[in-house]
């Protein structure tokens, strides 16, 4: 019997203060996720928390290459460009995905990209506080509604 690889998505506000405490708590959650069978980590790349998670997953991947950890960058298509966004910084991802259809507005496409990532995930790592006009918070509420396994490192 082949084990199914579990998936984890990472989301946070763009203005996260990266402290030593946050780094250590996030590292511990990534360790737990890997111990629980997570091998696919998905990133949207729009926040400092995404960057932190990417760096810590990369650290884990490099220390344990036998685990075959995959880092996936998920972008929202711009209907006019049909390519990754101009702000995309090429890192060492094992895959690039666009898990959504075209939408007329860039912000809308990001929200639906986030929903698609949540739907595919067994675990979601968040750094999110209650901010009514925040895309990260709206994504968090969707994950709660879907009864997903959530770790919010904001608290």
mmCIF file of C-alpha atoms in Angstrom:
data_model
loop_
_atom_site.group_PDB
_atom_site.id
_atom_site.type_symbol
_atom_site.label_atom_id
_atom_site.label_comp_id
_atom_site.label_asym_id
_atom_site.label_seq_id
_atom_site.Cartn_x
_atom_site.Cartn_y
_atom_site.Cartn_z
ATOM 1 C CA UNK A 1 0.000 0.000 0.000
ATOM 2 C CA UNK A 2 1.374 3.401 -1.025
ATOM 3 C CA UNK A 3 1.163 6.155 1.576
ATOM 4 C CA UNK A 4 -0.638 9.297 0.459
ATOM 5 C CA UNK A 5 1.441 12.435 0.740
ATOM 6 C CA UNK A 6 -0.193 15.050 2.904
ATOM 7 C CA UNK A 7 -0.266 18.711 1.927
ATOM 8 C CA UNK A 8 0.217 21.886 3.975
ATOM 9 C CA UNK A 9 -0.504 25.465 2.869
ATOM 10 C CA UNK A 10 0.945 28.592 4.486
ATOM 11 C CA UNK A 11 -0.824 31.961 4.718
ATOM 12 C CA UNK A 12 -0.258 35.195 6.586
ATOM 13 C CA UNK A 13 -0.596 38.948 6.515
ATOM 14 C CA UNK A 14 2.007 40.774 4.469
ATOM 15 C CA UNK A 15 3.208 42.797 7.465
ATOM 16 C CA UNK A 16 4.274 40.055 9.877
ATOM 17 C CA UNK A 17 6.963 40.892 12.434
ATOM 18 C CA UNK A 18 9.365 37.941 12.226
ATOM 19 C CA UNK A 19 10.669 37.348 15.744
ATOM 20 C CA UNK A 20 12.908 34.571 17.087
ATOM 21 C CA UNK A 21 9.888 33.227 18.951
ATOM 22 C CA UNK A 22 7.820 33.082 15.750
ATOM 23 C CA UNK A 23 10.674 31.380 13.899
ATOM 24 C CA UNK A 24 10.998 28.684 16.577
ATOM 25 C CA UNK A 25 7.239 28.084 16.873
ATOM 26 C CA UNK A 26 6.892 27.860 13.087
ATOM 27 C CA UNK A 27 9.880 25.509 12.844
ATOM 28 C CA UNK A 28 8.267 23.266 15.490
ATOM 29 C CA UNK A 29 4.955 23.176 13.559
ATOM 30 C CA UNK A 30 6.751 22.285 10.327
ATOM 31 C CA UNK A 31 8.600 19.508 12.184
ATOM 32 C CA UNK A 32 5.266 18.166 13.484
ATOM 33 C CA UNK A 33 3.743 18.369 10.009
ATOM 34 C CA UNK A 34 6.588 16.390 8.460
ATOM 35 C CA UNK A 35 6.394 13.801 11.262
ATOM 36 C CA UNK A 36 2.668 13.487 10.456
ATOM 37 C CA UNK A 37 3.389 12.742 6.789
ATOM 38 C CA UNK A 38 3.220 16.170 5.143
ATOM 39 C CA UNK A 39 5.504 16.163 2.103
ATOM 40 C CA UNK A 40 3.942 18.880 -0.066
ATOM 41 C CA UNK A 41 4.090 22.497 1.091
ATOM 42 C CA UNK A 42 2.192 25.127 -0.906
ATOM 43 C CA UNK A 43 3.018 28.842 -0.873
ATOM 44 C CA UNK A 44 1.381 31.924 -2.343
ATOM 45 C CA UNK A 45 4.429 34.082 -1.802
ATOM 46 C CA UNK A 46 2.658 37.299 -0.820
ATOM 47 C CA UNK A 47 3.673 37.634 2.824
ATOM 48 C CA UNK A 48 6.664 37.620 5.091
ATOM 49 C CA UNK A 49 5.101 34.622 6.853
ATOM 50 C CA UNK A 50 5.024 32.719 3.519
ATOM 51 C CA UNK A 51 8.720 33.542 3.120
ATOM 52 C CA UNK A 52 9.468 32.360 6.657
ATOM 53 C CA UNK A 53 7.648 29.070 6.058
ATOM 54 C CA UNK A 54 9.414 28.609 2.720
ATOM 55 C CA UNK A 55 12.811 29.148 4.366
ATOM 56 C CA UNK A 56 12.059 26.702 7.209
ATOM 57 C CA UNK A 57 10.665 24.047 4.852
ATOM 58 C CA UNK A 58 13.779 24.456 2.695
ATOM 59 C CA UNK A 59 15.932 24.044 5.800
ATOM 60 C CA UNK A 60 14.085 20.798 6.638
ATOM 61 C CA UNK A 61 14.277 19.570 3.025
ATOM 62 C CA UNK A 62 18.026 20.218 2.800
ATOM 63 C CA UNK A 63 18.695 18.490 6.140
ATOM 64 C CA UNK A 64 16.604 15.451 5.163
ATOM 65 C CA UNK A 65 16.662 14.921 1.364
ATOM 66 C CA UNK A 66 15.363 11.357 1.779
ATOM 67 C CA UNK A 67 11.971 12.791 2.836
ATOM 68 C CA UNK A 68 11.360 14.054 -0.731
ATOM 69 C CA UNK A 69 9.688 17.274 0.441
ATOM 70 C CA UNK A 70 8.143 19.288 -2.388
ATOM 71 C CA UNK A 71 7.707 23.066 -2.364
ATOM 72 C CA UNK A 72 4.941 24.318 -4.637
ATOM 73 C CA UNK A 73 4.407 27.944 -5.603
ATOM 74 C CA UNK A 74 0.711 28.587 -6.327
ATOM 75 C CA UNK A 75 -0.054 31.697 -8.302
ATOM 76 C CA UNK A 76 -3.255 33.325 -9.439
ATOM 77 C CA UNK A 77 -3.415 33.924 -13.160
ATOM 78 C CA UNK A 78 -3.848 37.413 -14.412
ATOM 79 C CA UNK A 79 -6.452 37.005 -17.138
ATOM 80 C CA UNK A 80 -4.598 39.345 -19.478
ATOM 81 C CA UNK A 81 -1.042 38.078 -18.939
ATOM 82 C CA UNK A 82 -1.563 34.319 -18.504
ATOM 83 C CA UNK A 83 1.749 33.970 -16.705
ATOM 84 C CA UNK A 84 3.077 34.206 -13.145
ATOM 85 C CA UNK A 85 2.772 37.698 -11.645
ATOM 86 C CA UNK A 86 5.525 40.230 -12.201
ATOM 87 C CA UNK A 87 6.391 40.270 -8.479
ATOM 88 C CA UNK A 88 7.179 36.524 -8.547
ATOM 89 C CA UNK A 89 10.704 35.851 -7.334
ATOM 90 C CA UNK A 90 12.091 32.596 -8.656
ATOM 91 C CA UNK A 91 13.105 30.408 -5.769
ATOM 92 C CA UNK A 92 13.808 26.714 -5.782
ATOM 93 C CA UNK A 93 10.300 25.295 -6.064
ATOM 94 C CA UNK A 94 9.701 21.737 -7.174
ATOM 95 C CA UNK A 95 6.514 22.835 -8.952
ATOM 96 C CA UNK A 96 4.531 25.881 -10.032
ATOM 97 C CA UNK A 97 0.747 25.605 -10.066
ATOM 98 C CA UNK A 98 -2.171 27.810 -10.932
ATOM 99 C CA UNK A 99 -5.035 26.087 -9.095
ATOM 100 C CA UNK A 100 -7.723 28.536 -10.236
ATOM 101 C CA UNK A 101 -9.526 29.631 -13.342
ATOM 102 C CA UNK A 102 -9.267 33.107 -14.824
ATOM 103 C CA UNK A 103 -11.030 35.910 -12.998
ATOM 104 C CA UNK A 104 -11.582 39.472 -14.072
ATOM 105 C CA UNK A 105 -9.916 41.051 -11.065
ATOM 106 C CA UNK A 106 -6.510 40.202 -9.663
ATOM 107 C CA UNK A 107 -7.652 40.359 -6.002
ATOM 108 C CA UNK A 108 -10.546 37.992 -6.745
ATOM 109 C CA UNK A 109 -8.185 35.534 -8.409
ATOM 110 C CA UNK A 110 -5.944 35.528 -5.310
ATOM 111 C CA UNK A 111 -8.905 34.737 -3.049
ATOM 112 C CA UNK A 112 -9.989 31.825 -5.247
ATOM 113 C CA UNK A 113 -6.389 30.626 -5.498
ATOM 114 C CA UNK A 114 -6.306 30.596 -1.681
ATOM 115 C CA UNK A 115 -9.557 28.622 -1.555
ATOM 116 C CA UNK A 116 -8.160 26.058 -3.999
ATOM 117 C CA UNK A 117 -5.047 25.720 -1.843
ATOM 118 C CA UNK A 118 -7.174 25.219 1.291
ATOM 119 C CA UNK A 119 -9.296 22.591 -0.463
ATOM 120 C CA UNK A 120 -6.144 20.603 -1.318
ATOM 121 C CA UNK A 121 -4.587 20.896 2.142
ATOM 122 C CA UNK A 122 -4.586 18.548 5.108
ATOM 123 C CA UNK A 123 -3.010 21.225 7.309
ATOM 124 C CA UNK A 124 -2.873 25.014 7.070
ATOM 125 C CA UNK A 125 -0.299 27.148 8.880
ATOM 126 C CA UNK A 126 -1.551 30.688 9.398
ATOM 127 C CA UNK A 127 -0.254 33.880 10.900
ATOM 128 C CA UNK A 128 -3.499 35.808 10.885
ATOM 129 C CA UNK A 129 -5.383 38.155 13.156
ATOM 130 C CA UNK A 130 -8.985 39.258 12.843
ATOM 131 C CA UNK A 131 -8.952 42.004 10.205
ATOM 132 C CA UNK A 132 -12.253 42.210 8.371
ATOM 133 C CA UNK A 133 -10.795 43.528 5.089
ATOM 134 C CA UNK A 134 -7.868 41.119 5.010
ATOM 135 C CA UNK A 135 -7.497 38.416 2.380
ATOM 136 C CA UNK A 136 -5.552 36.262 4.839
ATOM 137 C CA UNK A 137 -8.362 36.538 7.391
ATOM 138 C CA UNK A 138 -11.002 35.693 4.765
ATOM 139 C CA UNK A 139 -8.918 32.659 3.820
ATOM 140 C CA UNK A 140 -8.732 31.686 7.501
ATOM 141 C CA UNK A 141 -12.530 31.908 7.834
ATOM 142 C CA UNK A 142 -12.920 29.671 4.776
ATOM 143 C CA UNK A 143 -10.568 27.069 6.305
ATOM 144 C CA UNK A 144 -12.559 27.154 9.566
ATOM 145 C CA UNK A 145 -15.809 26.700 7.632
ATOM 146 C CA UNK A 146 -14.284 23.668 5.858
ATOM 147 C CA UNK A 147 -13.208 22.170 9.221
ATOM 148 C CA UNK A 148 -9.568 22.034 8.166
ATOM 149 C CA UNK A 149 -6.683 21.278 10.509
ATOM 150 C CA UNK A 150 -5.457 24.805 11.307
ATOM 151 C CA UNK A 151 -2.527 26.145 13.278
ATOM 152 C CA UNK A 152 -2.637 29.917 13.759
ATOM 153 C CA UNK A 153 0.750 31.136 14.933
ATOM 154 C CA UNK A 154 -0.560 34.657 15.544
ATOM 155 C CA UNK A 155 -1.826 33.656 18.986
#
